[in-house]
PQR file of N, CA, C, O and H, with PARSE charges and radii, in Angstrom:
ATOM      1  N   MET A   1     -25.898  36.082  -9.983 -0.4000 1.5000
ATOM      2  CA  MET A   1     -27.216  36.428  -9.535 -0.0000 2.0000
ATOM      3  C   MET A   1     -28.312  35.753 -10.362  0.5500 1.7000
ATOM      4  O   MET A   1     -29.308  35.324  -9.780 -0.5500 1.4000
ATOM      5  N   PRO A   2     -28.183  35.636 -11.693 -0.5600 1.5000
ATOM      6  CA  PRO A   2     -29.226  34.941 -12.452  0.2800 2.0000
ATOM      7  C   PRO A   2     -29.327  33.467 -12.066  0.5500 1.7000
ATOM      8  O   PRO A   2     -30.407  32.880 -12.123 -0.5500 1.4000
ATOM      9  N   TYR A   3     -28.195  32.869 -11.672 -0.4000 1.5000
ATOM     10  CA  TYR A   3     -28.230  31.469 -11.273 -0.0000 2.0000
ATOM     11  C   TYR A   3     -28.989  31.300  -9.960  0.5500 1.7000
ATOM     12  O   TYR A   3     -29.715  30.324  -9.776 -0.5500 1.4000
ATOM     13  H   TYR A   3     -27.317  33.346 -11.626  0.4000 1.0000
ATOM     14  N   LEU A   4     -28.818  32.251  -9.055 -0.4000 1.5000
ATOM     15  CA  LEU A   4     -29.539  32.215  -7.790 -0.0000 2.0000
ATOM     16  C   LEU A   4     -31.039  32.349  -8.035  0.5500 1.7000
ATOM     17  O   LEU A   4     -31.833  31.605  -7.459 -0.5500 1.4000
ATOM     18  H   LEU A   4     -28.228  33.044  -9.204  0.4000 1.0000
ATOM     19  N   PHE A   5     -31.424  33.288  -8.882 -0.4000 1.5000
ATOM     20  CA  PHE A   5     -32.842  33.472  -9.191 -0.0000 2.0000
ATOM     21  C   PHE A   5     -33.411  32.231  -9.871  0.5500 1.7000
ATOM     22  O   PHE A   5     -34.499  31.776  -9.519 -0.5500 1.4000
ATOM     23  H   PHE A   5     -30.778  33.892  -9.350  0.4000 1.0000
ATOM     24  N   GLY A   6     -32.690  31.687 -10.835 -0.4000 1.5000
ATOM     25  CA  GLY A   6     -33.155  30.474 -11.524 -0.0000 2.0000
ATOM     26  C   GLY A   6     -33.270  29.303 -10.567  0.5500 1.7000
ATOM     27  O   GLY A   6     -34.201  28.504 -10.670 -0.5500 1.4000
ATOM     28  H   GLY A   6     -31.807  32.057 -11.121  0.4000 1.0000
ATOM     29  N   GLY A   7     -32.332  29.193  -9.639 -0.4000 1.5000
ATOM     30  CA  GLY A   7     -32.401  28.120  -8.657 -0.0000 2.0000
ATOM     31  C   GLY A   7     -33.592  28.266  -7.732  0.5500 1.7000
ATOM     32  O   GLY A   7     -34.235  27.276  -7.384 -0.5500 1.4000
ATOM     33  H   GLY A   7     -31.576  29.842  -9.555  0.4000 1.0000
ATOM     34  N   LEU A   8     -33.893  29.501  -7.329 -0.4000 1.5000
ATOM     35  CA  LEU A   8     -35.058  29.721  -6.479 -0.0000 2.0000
ATOM     36  C   LEU A   8     -36.364  29.445  -7.218  0.5500 1.7000
ATOM     37  O   LEU A   8     -37.308  28.909  -6.637 -0.5500 1.4000
ATOM     38  H   LEU A   8     -33.371  30.306  -7.612  0.4000 1.0000
ATOM     39  N   VAL A   9     -36.418  29.806  -8.482 -0.4000 1.5000
ATOM     40  CA  VAL A   9     -37.610  29.518  -9.280 -0.0000 2.0000
ATOM     41  C   VAL A   9     -37.791  28.008  -9.428  0.5500 1.7000
ATOM     42  O   VAL A   9     -38.906  27.499  -9.315 -0.5500 1.4000
ATOM     43  H   VAL A   9     -35.651  30.242  -8.954  0.4000 1.0000
ATOM     44  N   LEU A  10     -36.705  27.303  -9.677 -0.4000 1.5000
ATOM     45  CA  LEU A  10     -36.768  25.849  -9.810 -0.0000 2.0000
ATOM     46  C   LEU A  10     -37.173  25.197  -8.490  0.5500 1.7000
ATOM     47  O   LEU A  10     -37.981  24.269  -8.478 -0.5500 1.4000
ATOM     48  H   LEU A  10     -35.799  27.716  -9.769  0.4000 1.0000
ATOM     49  N   LEU A  11     -36.615  25.678  -7.383 -0.4000 1.5000
ATOM     50  CA  LEU A  11     -36.981  25.145  -6.075 -0.0000 2.0000
ATOM     51  C   LEU A  11     -38.453  25.406  -5.775  0.5500 1.7000
ATOM     52  O   LEU A  11     -39.143  24.543  -5.232 -0.5500 1.4000
ATOM     53  H   LEU A  11     -35.959  26.432  -7.393  0.4000 1.0000
ATOM     54  N   ASN A  12     -38.927  26.582  -6.124 -0.4000 1.5000
ATOM     55  CA  ASN A  12     -40.337  26.906  -5.923 -0.0000 2.0000
ATOM     56  C   ASN A  12     -41.226  25.989  -6.751  0.5500 1.7000
ATOM     57  O   ASN A  12     -42.247  25.515  -6.252 -0.5500 1.4000
ATOM     58  H   ASN A  12     -38.366  27.283  -6.565  0.4000 1.0000
ATOM     59  N   ALA A  13     -40.865  25.729  -8.000 -0.4000 1.5000
ATOM     60  CA  ALA A  13     -41.652  24.849  -8.856 -0.0000 2.0000
ATOM     61  C   ALA A  13     -41.658  23.424  -8.314  0.5500 1.7000
ATOM     62  O   ALA A  13     -42.684  22.747  -8.362 -0.5500 1.4000
ATOM     63  H   ALA A  13     -40.036  26.115  -8.405  0.4000 1.0000
ATOM     64  N   LEU A  14     -40.527  22.968  -7.802 -0.4000 1.5000
ATOM     65  CA  LEU A  14     -40.465  21.618  -7.236 -0.0000 2.0000
ATOM     66  C   LEU A  14     -41.328  21.503  -5.986  0.5500 1.7000
ATOM     67  O   LEU A  14     -42.040  20.513  -5.814 -0.5500 1.4000
ATOM     68  H   LEU A  14     -39.693  23.519  -7.763  0.4000 1.0000
ATOM     69  N   MET A  15     -41.271  22.489  -5.125 -0.4000 1.5000
ATOM     70  CA  MET A  15     -42.072  22.440  -3.904 -0.0000 2.0000
ATOM     71  C   MET A  15     -43.566  22.522  -4.221  0.5500 1.7000
ATOM     72  O   MET A  15     -44.374  21.842  -3.589 -0.5500 1.4000
ATOM     73  H   MET A  15     -40.692  23.293  -5.265  0.4000 1.0000
ATOM     74  N   LEU A  16     -43.929  23.344  -5.188 -0.4000 1.5000
ATOM     75  CA  LEU A  16     -45.331  23.448  -5.569 -0.0000 2.0000
ATOM     76  C   LEU A  16     -45.837  22.138  -6.154  0.5500 1.7000
ATOM     77  O   LEU A  16     -46.928  21.686  -5.806 -0.5500 1.4000
ATOM     78  H   LEU A  16     -43.273  23.897  -5.702  0.4000 1.0000
ATOM     79  N   SER A  17     -45.060  21.525  -7.034 -0.4000 1.5000
ATOM     80  CA  SER A  17     -45.490  20.254  -7.619 -0.0000 2.0000
ATOM     81  C   SER A  17     -45.567  19.164  -6.566  0.5500 1.7000
ATOM     82  O   SER A  17     -46.433  18.293  -6.644 -0.5500 1.4000
ATOM     83  H   SER A  17     -44.174  21.892  -7.317  0.4000 1.0000
ATOM     84  N   TYR A  18     -44.679  19.197  -5.582 -0.4000 1.5000
ATOM     85  CA  TYR A  18     -44.749  18.203  -4.502 -0.0000 2.0000
ATOM     86  C   TYR A  18     -46.045  18.363  -3.712  0.5500 1.7000
ATOM     87  O   TYR A  18     -46.733  17.380  -3.439 -0.5500 1.4000
ATOM     88  H   TYR A  18     -43.976  19.905  -5.518  0.4000 1.0000
ATOM     89  N   HIS A  19     -46.376  19.593  -3.349 -0.4000 1.5000
ATOM     90  CA  HIS A  19     -47.575  19.812  -2.543 -0.0000 2.0000
ATOM     91  C   HIS A  19     -48.853  19.572  -3.332  0.5500 1.7000
ATOM     92  O   HIS A  19     -49.868  19.196  -2.746 -0.5500 1.4000
ATOM     93  H   HIS A  19     -45.817  20.392  -3.571  0.4000 1.0000
ATOM     94  N   LEU A  20     -48.832  19.777  -4.631 -0.4000 1.5000
ATOM     95  CA  LEU A  20     -50.040  19.586  -5.424 -0.0000 2.0000
ATOM     96  C   LEU A  20     -50.273  18.133  -5.812  0.5500 1.7000
ATOM     97  O   LEU A  20     -51.415  17.676  -5.836 -0.5500 1.4000
ATOM     98  H   LEU A  20     -48.008  20.083  -5.107  0.4000 1.0000
ATOM     99  N   PHE A  21     -49.203  17.399  -6.119 -0.4000 1.5000
ATOM    100  CA  PHE A  21     -49.378  16.072  -6.709 -0.0000 2.0000
ATOM    101  C   PHE A  21     -48.956  14.926  -5.807  0.5500 1.7000
ATOM    102  O   PHE A  21     -49.558  13.854  -5.876 -0.5500 1.4000
ATOM    103  H   PHE A  21     -48.274  17.771  -6.100  0.4000 1.0000
ATOM    104  N   VAL A  22     -47.960  15.103  -4.977 -0.4000 1.5000
ATOM    105  CA  VAL A  22     -47.426  13.984  -4.194 -0.0000 2.0000
ATOM    106  C   VAL A  22     -48.100  13.901  -2.835  0.5500 1.7000
ATOM    107  O   VAL A  22     -48.579  12.837  -2.442 -0.5500 1.4000
ATOM    108  H   VAL A  22     -47.471  15.973  -4.921  0.4000 1.0000
ATOM    109  N   GLU A  23     -48.139  15.008  -2.121 -0.4000 1.5000
ATOM    110  CA  GLU A  23     -48.690  15.002  -0.774 -0.0000 2.0000
ATOM    111  C   GLU A  23     -50.202  15.051  -0.839  0.5500 1.7000
ATOM    112  O   GLU A  23     -50.772  16.007  -1.365 -0.5500 1.4000
ATOM    113  H   GLU A  23     -47.750  15.872  -2.440  0.4000 1.0000
ATOM    114  N   GLN A  24     -50.858  14.027  -0.308 -0.4000 1.5000
ATOM    115  CA  GLN A  24     -52.317  13.991  -0.300 -0.0000 2.0000
ATOM    116  C   GLN A  24     -52.820  14.687   0.964  0.5500 1.7000
ATOM    117  O   GLN A  24     -52.393  14.344   2.066 -0.5500 1.4000
ATOM    118  H   GLN A  24     -50.394  13.251   0.119  0.4000 1.0000
ATOM    119  N   PRO A  25     -53.709  15.648   0.818 -0.5600 1.5000
ATOM    120  CA  PRO A  25     -54.192  16.365   2.001  0.2800 2.0000
ATOM    121  C   PRO A  25     -55.114  15.490   2.841  0.5500 1.7000
ATOM    122  O   PRO A  25     -55.871  14.678   2.310 -0.5500 1.4000
ATOM    123  N   THR A  26     -55.042  15.662   4.142 -0.4000 1.5000
ATOM    124  CA  THR A  26     -55.937  14.959   5.051 -0.0000 2.0000
ATOM    125  C   THR A  26     -57.064  15.907   5.415  0.5500 1.7000
ATOM    126  O   THR A  26     -56.843  17.096   5.645 -0.5500 1.4000
ATOM    127  H   THR A  26     -54.427  16.322   4.574  0.4000 1.0000
ATOM    128  N   SER A  27     -58.260  15.375   5.465 -0.4000 1.5000
ATOM    129  CA  SER A  27     -59.399  16.230   5.766 -0.0000 2.0000
ATOM    130  C   SER A  27     -59.620  16.293   7.278  0.5500 1.7000
ATOM    131  O   SER A  27     -59.531  15.284   7.977 -0.5500 1.4000
ATOM    132  H   SER A  27     -58.440  14.409   5.278  0.4000 1.0000
ATOM    133  N   THR A  28     -59.904  17.473   7.754 -0.4000 1.5000
ATOM    134  CA  THR A  28     -60.144  17.695   9.171 -0.0000 2.0000
ATOM    135  C   THR A  28     -61.597  17.375   9.508  0.5500 1.7000
ATOM    136  O   THR A  28     -62.395  17.061   8.625 -0.5500 1.4000
ATOM    137  H   THR A  28     -59.976  18.293   7.186  0.4000 1.0000
ATOM    138  N   LYS A  29     -61.926  17.457  10.776 -0.4000 1.5000
ATOM    139  CA  LYS A  29     -63.300  17.144  11.200 -0.0000 2.0000
ATOM    140  C   LYS A  29     -64.298  18.146  10.645  0.5500 1.7000
ATOM    141  O   LYS A  29     -65.424  17.778  10.314 -0.5500 1.4000
ATOM    142  H   LYS A  29     -61.278  17.713  11.493  0.4000 1.0000
ATOM    143  N   SER A  30     -63.900  19.407  10.540 -0.4000 1.5000
ATOM    144  CA  SER A  30     -64.825  20.409  10.007 -0.0000 2.0000
ATOM    145  C   SER A  30     -65.074  20.180   8.517  0.5500 1.7000
ATOM    146  O   SER A  30     -66.187  20.383   8.032 -0.5500 1.4000
ATOM    147  H   SER A  30     -62.984  19.706  10.809  0.4000 1.0000
ATOM    148  N   VAL A  31     -64.033  19.757   7.792 -0.4000 1.5000
ATOM    149  CA  VAL A  31     -64.207  19.461   6.369 -0.0000 2.0000
ATOM    150  C   VAL A  31     -65.095  18.227   6.196  0.5500 1.7000
ATOM    151  O   VAL A  31     -65.956  18.202   5.317 -0.5500 1.4000
ATOM    152  H   VAL A  31     -63.129  19.592   8.186  0.4000 1.0000
ATOM    153  N   GLN A  32     -64.891  17.216   7.020 -0.4000 1.5000
ATOM    154  CA  GLN A  32     -65.725  16.014   6.940 -0.0000 2.0000
ATOM    155  C   GLN A  32     -67.176  16.330   7.267  0.5500 1.7000
ATOM    156  O   GLN A  32     -68.084  15.784   6.640 -0.5500 1.4000
ATOM    157  H   GLN A  32     -64.192  17.236   7.735  0.4000 1.0000
ATOM    158  N   ALA A  33     -67.407  17.204   8.243 -0.4000 1.5000
ATOM    159  CA  ALA A  33     -68.780  17.591   8.584 -0.0000 2.0000
ATOM    160  C   ALA A  33     -69.429  18.359   7.443  0.5500 1.7000
ATOM    161  O   ALA A  33     -70.606  18.149   7.146 -0.5500 1.4000
ATOM    162  H   ALA A  33     -66.669  17.648   8.752  0.4000 1.0000
ATOM    163  N   ALA A  34     -68.679  19.245   6.800 -0.4000 1.5000
ATOM    164  CA  ALA A  34     -69.231  20.000   5.666 -0.0000 2.0000
ATOM    165  C   ALA A  34     -69.528  19.084   4.492  0.5500 1.7000
ATOM    166  O   ALA A  34     -70.545  19.257   3.821 -0.5500 1.4000
ATOM    167  H   ALA A  34     -67.723  19.416   7.041  0.4000 1.0000
ATOM    168  N   GLN A  35     -68.651  18.101   4.226 -0.4000 1.5000
ATOM    169  CA  GLN A  35     -68.894  17.163   3.130 -0.0000 2.0000
ATOM    170  C   GLN A  35     -70.113  16.304   3.424  0.5500 1.7000
ATOM    171  O   GLN A  35     -70.897  16.024   2.517 -0.5500 1.4000
ATOM    172  H   GLN A  35     -67.825  17.961   4.772  0.4000 1.0000
ATOM    173  N   ALA A  36     -70.291  15.876   4.679 -0.4000 1.5000
ATOM    174  CA  ALA A  36     -71.460  15.075   5.035 -0.0000 2.0000
ATOM    175  C   ALA A  36     -72.736  15.891   4.885  0.5500 1.7000
ATOM    176  O   ALA A  36     -73.770  15.366   4.472 -0.5500 1.4000
ATOM    177  H   ALA A  36     -69.653  16.103   5.416  0.4000 1.0000
ATOM    178  N   GLU A  37     -72.662  17.177   5.222 -0.4000 1.5000
ATOM    179  CA  GLU A  37     -73.833  18.040   5.081 -0.0000 2.0000
ATOM    180  C   GLU A  37     -74.186  18.253   3.623  0.5500 1.7000
ATOM    181  O   GLU A  37     -75.362  18.349   3.274 -0.5500 1.4000
ATOM    182  H   GLU A  37     -71.822  17.604   5.558  0.4000 1.0000
ATOM    183  N   ILE A  38     -73.172  18.328   2.766 -0.4000 1.5000
ATOM    184  CA  ILE A  38     -73.425  18.533   1.339 -0.0000 2.0000
ATOM    185  C   ILE A  38     -73.978  17.273   0.691  0.5500 1.7000
ATOM    186  O   ILE A  38     -74.894  17.352  -0.127 -0.5500 1.4000
ATOM    187  H   ILE A  38     -72.216  18.249   3.050  0.4000 1.0000
ATOM    188  N   THR A  39     -73.432  16.106   1.045 -0.4000 1.5000
ATOM    189  CA  THR A  39     -73.823  14.881   0.355 -0.0000 2.0000
ATOM    190  C   THR A  39     -75.147  14.320   0.856  0.5500 1.7000
ATOM    191  O   THR A  39     -75.793  13.557   0.137 -0.5500 1.4000
ATOM    192  H   THR A  39     -72.688  16.042   1.710  0.4000 1.0000
ATOM    193  N   ASN A  40     -75.570  14.673   2.066 -0.4000 1.5000
ATOM    194  CA  ASN A  40     -76.854  14.184   2.562 -0.0000 2.0000
ATOM    195  C   ASN A  40     -77.981  14.929   1.864  0.5500 1.7000
ATOM    196  O   ASN A  40     -77.862  16.123   1.587 -0.5500 1.4000
ATOM    197  H   ASN A  40     -75.045  15.292   2.650  0.4000 1.0000
ATOM    198  N   PRO A  41     -79.081  14.224   1.579 -0.5600 1.5000
ATOM    199  CA  PRO A  41     -80.193  14.898   0.895  0.2800 2.0000
ATOM    200  C   PRO A  41     -80.837  15.952   1.793  0.5500 1.7000
ATOM    201  O   PRO A  41     -80.873  15.811   3.016 -0.5500 1.4000
ATOM    202  N   ILE A  42     -81.338  16.999   1.165 -0.4000 1.5000
ATOM    203  CA  ILE A  42     -81.998  18.072   1.898 -0.0000 2.0000
ATOM    204  C   ILE A  42     -83.472  18.081   1.519  0.5500 1.7000
ATOM    205  O   ILE A  42     -83.862  17.555   0.477 -0.5500 1.4000
ATOM    206  H   ILE A  42     -81.309  17.112   0.172  0.4000 1.0000
ATOM    207  N   ALA A  43     -84.273  18.679   2.370 -0.4000 1.5000
ATOM    208  CA  ALA A  43     -85.703  18.792   2.091 -0.0000 2.0000
ATOM    209  C   ALA A  43     -85.914  19.802   0.964  0.5500 1.7000
ATOM    210  O   ALA A  43     -85.333  20.888   0.986 -0.5500 1.4000
ATOM    211  H   ALA A  43     -83.956  19.107   3.217  0.4000 1.0000
ATOM    212  N   PHE A  44     -86.733  19.450  -0.007 -0.4000 1.5000
ATOM    213  CA  PHE A  44     -86.965  20.314  -1.155 -0.0000 2.0000
ATOM    214  C   PHE A  44     -88.457  20.466  -1.369  0.5500 1.7000
ATOM    215  O   PHE A  44     -89.201  19.486  -1.386 -0.5500 1.4000
ATOM    216  H   PHE A  44     -87.204  18.569  -0.024  0.4000 1.0000
ATOM    217  N   THR A  45     -88.877  21.692  -1.529 -0.4000 1.5000
ATOM    218  CA  THR A  45     -90.274  21.987  -1.833 -0.0000 2.0000
ATOM    219  C   THR A  45     -90.317  22.709  -3.168  0.5500 1.7000
ATOM    220  O   THR A  45     -89.622  23.705  -3.365 -0.5500 1.4000
ATOM    221  H   THR A  45     -88.273  22.488  -1.514  0.4000 1.0000
ATOM    222  N   ASN A  46     -91.134  22.204  -4.085 -0.4000 1.5000
ATOM    223  CA  ASN A  46     -91.251  22.816  -5.401 -0.0000 2.0000
ATOM    224  C   ASN A  46     -92.186  24.016  -5.306  0.5500 1.7000
ATOM    225  O   ASN A  46     -93.380  23.859  -5.050 -0.5500 1.4000
ATOM    226  H   ASN A  46     -91.698  21.394  -3.925  0.4000 1.0000
ATOM    227  N   ASN A  47     -91.646  25.210  -5.511 -0.4000 1.5000
ATOM    228  CA  ASN A  47     -92.430  26.435  -5.449 -0.0000 2.0000
ATOM    229  C   ASN A  47     -92.660  27.034  -6.829  0.5500 1.7000
ATOM    230  O   ASN A  47     -92.910  28.234  -6.943 -0.5500 1.4000
ATOM    231  H   ASN A  47     -90.676  25.338  -5.719  0.4000 1.0000
ATOM    232  N   ALA A  48     -92.583  26.233  -7.865 -0.4000 1.5000
ATOM    233  CA  ALA A  48     -92.710  26.754  -9.219 -0.0000 2.0000
ATOM    234  C   ALA A  48     -94.103  27.294  -9.496  0.5500 1.7000
ATOM    235  O   ALA A  48     -94.256  28.178 -10.339 -0.5500 1.4000
ATOM    236  H   ALA A  48     -92.381  25.259  -7.772  0.4000 1.0000
ATOM    237  N   LYS A  49     -95.122  26.791  -8.813 -0.4000 1.5000
ATOM    238  CA  LYS A  49     -96.481  27.278  -9.079 -0.0000 2.0000
ATOM    239  C   LYS A  49     -96.701  28.683  -8.522  0.5500 1.7000
ATOM    240  O   LYS A  49     -97.677  29.338  -8.888 -0.5500 1.4000
ATOM    241  H   LYS A  49     -94.998  26.073  -8.128  0.4000 1.0000
ATOM    242  N   HIS A  50     -95.823  29.155  -7.655 -0.4000 1.5000
ATOM    243  CA  HIS A  50     -95.960  30.481  -7.067 -0.0000 2.0000
ATOM    244  C   HIS A  50     -95.205  31.554  -7.845  0.5500 1.7000
ATOM    245  O   HIS A  50     -95.287  32.733  -7.501 -0.5500 1.4000
ATOM    246  H   HIS A  50     -95.030  28.623  -7.358  0.4000 1.0000
ATOM    247  N   ILE A  51     -94.479  31.171  -8.879 -0.4000 1.5000
ATOM    248  CA  ILE A  51     -93.717  32.135  -9.676 -0.0000 2.0000
ATOM    249  C   ILE A  51     -94.688  32.833 -10.637  0.5500 1.7000
ATOM    250  O   ILE A  51     -95.449  32.163 -11.334 -0.5500 1.4000
ATOM    251  H   ILE A  51     -94.412  30.214  -9.160  0.4000 1.0000
ATOM    252  N   PRO A  52     -94.669  34.160 -10.680 -0.5600 1.5000
ATOM    253  CA  PRO A  52     -95.571  34.851 -11.599  0.2800 2.0000
ATOM    254  C   PRO A  52     -95.178  34.608 -13.059  0.5500 1.7000
ATOM    255  O   PRO A  52     -94.015  34.321 -13.341 -0.5500 1.4000
ATOM    256  N   PRO A  53     -96.118  34.717 -13.978 -0.5600 1.5000
ATOM    257  CA  PRO A  53     -95.794  34.499 -15.401  0.2800 2.0000
ATOM    258  C   PRO A  53     -94.898  35.614 -15.928  0.5500 1.7000
ATOM    259  O   PRO A  53     -94.821  36.692 -15.339 -0.5500 1.4000
ATOM    260  N   LEU A  54     -94.223  35.343 -17.042 -0.4000 1.5000
ATOM    261  CA  LEU A  54     -93.359  36.324 -17.667 -0.0000 2.0000
ATOM    262  C   LEU A  54     -94.179  37.503 -18.161  0.5500 1.7000
ATOM    263  O   LEU A  54     -95.345  37.333 -18.516 -0.5500 1.4000
ATOM    264  H   LEU A  54     -94.285  34.467 -17.520  0.4000 1.0000
ATOM    265  N   ILE A  55     -93.615  38.654 -18.190 -0.4000 1.5000
ATOM    266  CA  ILE A  55     -94.301  39.853 -18.670 -0.0000 2.0000
ATOM    267  C   ILE A  55     -94.573  39.691 -20.168  0.5500 1.7000
ATOM    268  O   ILE A  55     -93.668  39.378 -20.941 -0.5500 1.4000
ATOM    269  H   ILE A  55     -92.667  38.792 -17.901  0.4000 1.0000
ATOM    270  N   GLY A  56     -95.802  39.904 -20.558 -0.4000 1.5000
ATOM    271  CA  GLY A  56     -96.164  39.809 -21.963 -0.0000 2.0000
ATOM    272  C   GLY A  56     -96.809  38.482 -22.333  0.5500 1.7000
ATOM    273  O   GLY A  56     -97.226  38.303 -23.478 -0.5500 1.4000
ATOM    274  H   GLY A  56     -96.538  40.158 -19.930  0.4000 1.0000
ATOM    275  N   THR A  57     -96.902  37.546 -21.392 -0.4000 1.5000
ATOM    276  CA  THR A  57     -97.561  36.266 -21.672 -0.0000 2.0000
ATOM    277  C   THR A  57     -98.930  36.261 -21.010  0.5500 1.7000
ATOM    278  O   THR A  57     -99.170  36.952 -20.020 -0.5500 1.4000
ATOM    279  H   THR A  57     -96.563  37.691 -20.462  0.4000 1.0000
ATOM    280  N   ARG A  58     -99.815  35.465 -21.585 -0.4000 1.5000
ATOM    281  CA  ARG A  58    -101.168  35.363 -21.037 -0.0000 2.0000
ATOM    282  C   ARG A  58    -101.349  33.970 -20.445  0.5500 1.7000
ATOM    283  O   ARG A  58    -101.078  32.952 -21.082 -0.5500 1.4000
ATOM    284  H   ARG A  58     -99.621  34.904 -22.390  0.4000 1.0000
ATOM    285  N   GLU A  59    -101.808  33.967 -19.228 -0.4000 1.5000
ATOM    286  CA  GLU A  59    -102.105  32.684 -18.571 -0.0000 2.0000
ATOM    287  C   GLU A  59    -103.361  32.807 -17.761  0.5500 1.7000
ATOM    288  O   GLU A  59    -103.785  31.839 -17.129 -0.5500 1.4000
ATOM    289  H   GLU A  59    -102.029  34.794 -18.711  0.4000 1.0000
TER
END
């Protein structure tokens, strides 16, 4: 029984290392769309002048 358990643990480690390091994942269309949305620049407005001052400071 310990040999069976050890063999299953070894098989699990081999399969995990194969999926993590050898097999390269292919990106789907939804992943490509999300990556394009992230990498494209977005509109940014600086609203720092609307932030109230810290409590205890004078401005």
